[in-house]
Coordinates of C-alpha atoms and ligand atoms in Angstrom, one line a residue:
M244 CA -9.8 -11.5 3.8
I245 CA -7.3 -7.8 4.5
D246 CA -7.7 -5.3 2.2
S247 CA -3.8 -4.0 3.0
H248 CA -4.0 -0.8 1.1
A249 CA -6.9 1.8 1.0
H250 CA -7.6 5.5 1.2
L251 CA -11.3 5.3 2.7
Y252 CA -10.9 8.9 4.1
F253 CA -11.2 10.5 1.2
D254 CA -14.0 12.7 0.4
R255 CA -14.9 10.0 -2.5
F256 CA -16.1 8.4 0.5
D257 CA -17.6 11.3 2.8
P258 CA -21.6 10.5 1.4
D259 CA -22.0 6.7 2.6
R260 CA -18.7 5.9 4.3
N261 CA -20.3 3.8 6.8
E262 CA -21.8 2.1 3.9
V263 CA -18.8 1.0 2.3
I264 CA -17.1 -0.1 5.4
A265 CA -20.2 -3.0 6.1
R266 CA -20.3 -4.0 2.5
A267 CA -16.6 -4.5 3.3
R268 CA -17.1 -6.5 6.5
D269 CA -20.7 -8.5 4.5
V270 CA -18.1 -10.1 2.2
G271 CA -15.8 -11.1 5.2
V272 CA -13.2 -8.2 4.4
S273 CA -11.5 -9.0 8.2
A274 CA -8.9 -5.8 8.4
V275 CA -8.5 -3.0 6.3
I276 CA -5.1 -0.7 6.8
N277 CA -6.3 3.4 5.3
I278 CA -2.7 4.4 4.1
G279 CA -1.6 8.5 4.6
I280 CA -0.1 9.9 2.0
D281 CA 0.5 13.4 4.1
V282 CA 0.0 14.9 7.7
E283 CA -3.7 15.6 7.7
S284 CA -4.7 11.9 5.8
S285 CA -2.7 10.1 7.8
E286 CA -4.4 12.1 10.7
K287 CA -7.4 10.9 9.2
S288 CA -6.0 7.2 8.6
V289 CA -5.4 7.2 12.3
A290 CA -9.0 8.4 13.6
L291 CA -10.5 5.8 11.0
A292 CA -8.1 2.8 13.4
V293 CA -9.0 4.3 16.5
A294 CA -12.8 4.1 15.9
N295 CA -13.1 0.6 14.3
R296 CA -11.0 -1.9 15.6
D297 CA -10.7 -3.9 12.5
F298 CA -9.1 -1.1 10.6
F299 CA -5.2 0.3 11.2
A300 CA -3.5 3.1 10.1
A301 CA 0.3 3.7 8.1
V302 CA 1.6 7.2 8.3
G303 CA 4.0 9.3 5.8
L304 CA 4.0 11.6 3.5
H305 CA 3.9 10.4 0.2
P306 CA 6.9 11.4 -3.0
T307 CA 4.4 13.8 -4.5
S308 CA 2.4 15.3 -1.7
K309 CA 3.1 18.8 -0.9
V310 CA 5.5 19.4 1.9
A311 CA 5.9 22.9 2.8
D312 CA 8.4 22.2 5.9
L313 CA 9.8 18.6 5.8
D314 CA 11.2 18.1 9.3
R315 CA 8.0 19.5 10.7
D316 CA 5.6 17.5 8.9
L317 CA 8.3 14.2 9.8
V318 CA 7.8 15.3 13.4
E319 CA 4.0 15.0 13.0
I320 CA 4.5 11.6 11.1
E321 CA 6.6 10.3 14.1
T322 CA 4.4 11.7 16.6
L323 CA 1.4 9.8 15.1
A324 CA 3.4 6.5 15.0
R325 CA 4.2 6.9 18.5
E326 CA 1.4 8.0 20.4
N327 CA -0.8 5.2 18.2
P328 CA 0.6 1.7 19.1
G329 CA -1.2 -1.3 17.5
R330 CA -3.4 1.3 15.6
V331 CA -0.2 2.8 13.0
V332 CA 1.2 -0.3 11.7
A333 CA 3.4 1.1 9.1
I334 CA 5.6 4.1 7.6
G335 CA 3.9 4.7 4.2
E336 CA 3.2 5.2 1.7
I337 CA 6.9 6.5 0.5
G338 CA 8.7 6.1 -2.3
L339 CA 9.4 7.8 -5.4
D340 CA 7.1 8.9 -8.4
Y341 CA 8.6 10.7 -12.0
Y342 CA 5.1 10.1 -13.3
W343 CA 3.3 13.4 -11.6
K344 CA 6.2 16.0 -12.0
E345 CA 5.2 19.0 -8.9
V346 CA 8.1 17.3 -6.4
S347 CA 11.6 17.1 -8.2
P348 CA 13.9 13.6 -7.6
E349 CA 16.1 15.5 -5.8
E350 CA 13.1 16.2 -3.1
Q351 CA 11.4 13.3 -3.2
K352 CA 15.1 11.0 -2.0
P353 CA 15.6 12.8 1.0
R354 CA 12.0 12.4 1.8
L355 CA 12.2 8.9 1.3
L356 CA 15.5 7.7 3.1
R357 CA 14.7 10.0 6.6
Q358 CA 11.2 8.0 6.7
L359 CA 13.1 4.5 6.3
S360 CA 15.0 5.8 9.3
L361 CA 11.6 6.3 11.1
A362 CA 10.6 3.1 10.0
R363 CA 13.7 1.7 11.8
T364 CA 13.7 3.6 14.9
H365 CA 10.4 2.5 15.6
A366 CA 10.7 -1.1 14.5
L367 CA 7.7 -0.6 12.3
P368 CA 7.4 -2.3 8.3
V369 CA 7.1 0.6 5.4
I370 CA 4.4 0.6 2.0
F371 CA 6.6 1.5 -0.9
H372 CA 4.2 3.6 -3.8
C373 CA 6.5 3.5 -6.9
R374 CA 5.6 4.9 -10.1
D375 CA 7.9 4.9 -13.3
A376 CA 11.2 5.3 -10.7
L377 CA 11.4 1.3 -10.1
A378 CA 14.6 1.5 -11.3
D379 CA 16.1 4.1 -8.8
L380 CA 14.1 2.8 -5.9
L381 CA 15.6 -0.4 -6.2
A382 CA 19.3 1.2 -6.3
I383 CA 18.5 3.2 -3.4
L384 CA 17.1 0.3 -1.4
E385 CA 20.2 -2.4 -2.3
A386 CA 22.4 0.7 -1.1
E387 CA 21.0 0.5 2.2
D388 CA 22.0 -2.1 5.0
D389 CA 19.7 -3.0 8.0
L390 CA 16.6 -2.0 5.6
P391 CA 13.1 -3.2 7.3
P392 CA 10.6 -5.3 6.5
G393 CA 7.4 -4.1 4.2
V394 CA 5.8 -4.0 0.8
F395 CA 6.0 -2.9 -2.6
H396 CA 2.1 -1.8 -3.0
C397 CA 1.0 -1.5 -6.2
F398 CA 3.6 -3.5 -7.8
S399 CA 4.3 -2.3 -11.7
G400 CA 7.3 -4.0 -12.7
G401 CA 7.7 -7.2 -14.2
A402 CA 9.3 -10.7 -13.2
R403 CA 13.1 -9.0 -12.7
E404 CA 12.5 -6.5 -10.7
A405 CA 9.7 -8.9 -8.6
E406 CA 13.0 -10.8 -8.2
R407 CA 15.0 -8.3 -6.9
V408 CA 11.8 -6.9 -4.6
L409 CA 12.2 -10.4 -3.4
R410 CA 16.1 -10.4 -2.6
L411 CA 15.6 -7.3 -0.5
G412 CA 13.2 -9.3 1.6
F413 CA 10.2 -7.1 1.1
H414 CA 6.6 -8.7 -0.2
V415 CA 4.7 -7.2 -3.0
S416 CA 1.0 -6.3 -3.6
F417 CA -1.1 -5.8 -6.8
A418 CA -4.1 -3.5 -7.1
G419 CA -7.0 -4.1 -9.5
N420 CA -5.1 -3.4 -12.4
V421 CA -3.0 -7.0 -12.1
T422 CA -6.6 -7.9 -13.4
Y423 CA -6.8 -5.9 -16.7
P424 CA -6.7 -8.6 -19.6
K425 CA -3.7 -5.9 -21.1
A426 CA -2.0 -6.4 -18.0
T427 CA 0.6 -9.3 -18.9
V428 CA 3.6 -7.8 -17.5
L429 CA 1.9 -7.7 -14.3
Q430 CA 0.3 -11.0 -14.7
E431 CA 3.7 -12.3 -15.3
A432 CA 5.2 -10.8 -12.0
L433 CA 2.5 -12.6 -10.6
R434 CA 3.5 -15.7 -11.9
F435 CA 6.8 -15.6 -10.3
V436 CA 6.3 -14.0 -6.9
P437 CA 5.7 -16.9 -5.0
V438 CA 2.5 -16.8 -2.7
E439 CA 3.5 -16.5 0.6
K440 CA 5.0 -13.0 -0.4
L441 CA 1.8 -12.0 -1.8
L442 CA -0.5 -9.6 0.5
L443 CA -3.9 -8.5 -1.3
E444 CA -5.0 -4.8 -1.7
T445 CA -7.7 -3.0 -3.3
D446 CA -5.9 1.2 -3.2
S447 CA -9.9 2.4 -3.3
P448 CA -10.6 4.3 -4.7
F449 CA -8.4 4.1 -7.6
L450 CA -8.3 0.6 -9.8
A451 CA -11.2 -1.5 -9.7
P452 CA -10.3 -4.8 -10.7
Q453 CA -11.7 -6.0 -13.8
P454 CA -15.6 -6.5 -13.2
R455 CA -16.0 -3.1 -11.1
R456 CA -13.5 -1.8 -13.6
G457 CA -13.9 2.1 -13.9
K458 CA -15.9 2.4 -11.0
R459 CA -15.2 4.1 -7.7
N460 CA -12.8 0.8 -6.1
E461 CA -14.2 -0.1 -2.6
P462 CA -12.2 -2.7 0.0
A463 CA -15.3 -5.0 -0.5
F464 CA -13.6 -5.7 -4.4
V465 CA -11.0 -7.6 -3.0
R466 CA -12.2 -10.3 -3.5
H467 CA -12.2 -10.1 -7.6
T468 CA -8.7 -9.2 -7.2
R469 CA -8.2 -12.5 -4.8
D470 CA -10.1 -14.8 -7.4
F471 CA -8.1 -13.5 -9.7
I472 CA -4.9 -13.9 -7.9
A473 CA -6.2 -17.2 -7.0
G474 CA -6.8 -18.4 -10.5
V475 CA -3.1 -17.3 -12.0
K476 CA -1.6 -19.1 -8.7
D477 CA -3.8 -22.3 -9.2
V478 CA -5.0 -22.6 -5.6
S479 CA -8.8 -22.1 -4.0
P480 CA -9.1 -18.6 -3.0
E481 CA -10.2 -20.0 0.4
E482 CA -6.2 -21.1 0.3
L483 CA -4.7 -18.2 -1.2
E484 CA -6.6 -15.7 1.1
G485 CA -5.5 -17.9 3.9
T486 CA -1.7 -17.9 3.0
T487 CA -2.5 -13.8 2.4
D488 CA -4.3 -13.0 5.6
A489 CA -1.7 -14.6 8.1
T490 CA 1.2 -13.1 5.8
T491 CA -0.7 -9.7 6.0
R492 CA -0.8 -10.2 9.7
R493 CA 2.4 -11.2 10.8
L494 CA 4.3 -8.0 8.5
F495 CA 2.6 -5.2 10.6
R496 CA 1.5 -7.5 13.1
L497 CA -2.0 -6.9 13.2
Ligands
LIG778 ZN1 -2.0 4.2 -1.9

């Protein structure tokens, strides 16, 4: 069982990070990818991946992170990727987010495009974050040629959008919110996506799955999302886990 998207460097984990990691291993989590949202958190993700053989890192600038100097920050992100082969496995999370208003769409778009070409240059996959901007993000990607492989994390669209994501060659990952009873649109998208194109993730500390809803999320809880998705896809949790683990290892070359 692999948690393909977590933020264990957040200070919410400072009091008990080692216990969180131990609990994940205890329930059979075999790998965790921590995802940077800016230079500092990307560095912390790399540090976790260097300290733990079963941890990996994605480095990147989230669309709504404060960036004072894009050129300088991109150099730092690129350096982290170049100097940590095998530990840095993706560029992310990158994308568009129109929900939070701190960074304008005009500022987000070049940030996205430049990180896409960074991924291309270093032959790394990408991890997309998208909130309230799916139409724009899909239009931008559909206009690009030579896209790197990647995943739409915490997928937030319906079956129609999922179809466009798949047509672009990307994978789809659902976070704990797919387990919520009212998440009918997400569940429709989940029914549409073939098991071979799915990844599992927690997005810890956010969006804990239904049995733990409202609590701080952690990688050990990925099993609840796995069980829910297995039920929707009508496969056993073990079969789903076997497939998603293989897909994740292939995509990120773990
Ligand atoms: Zn995230």
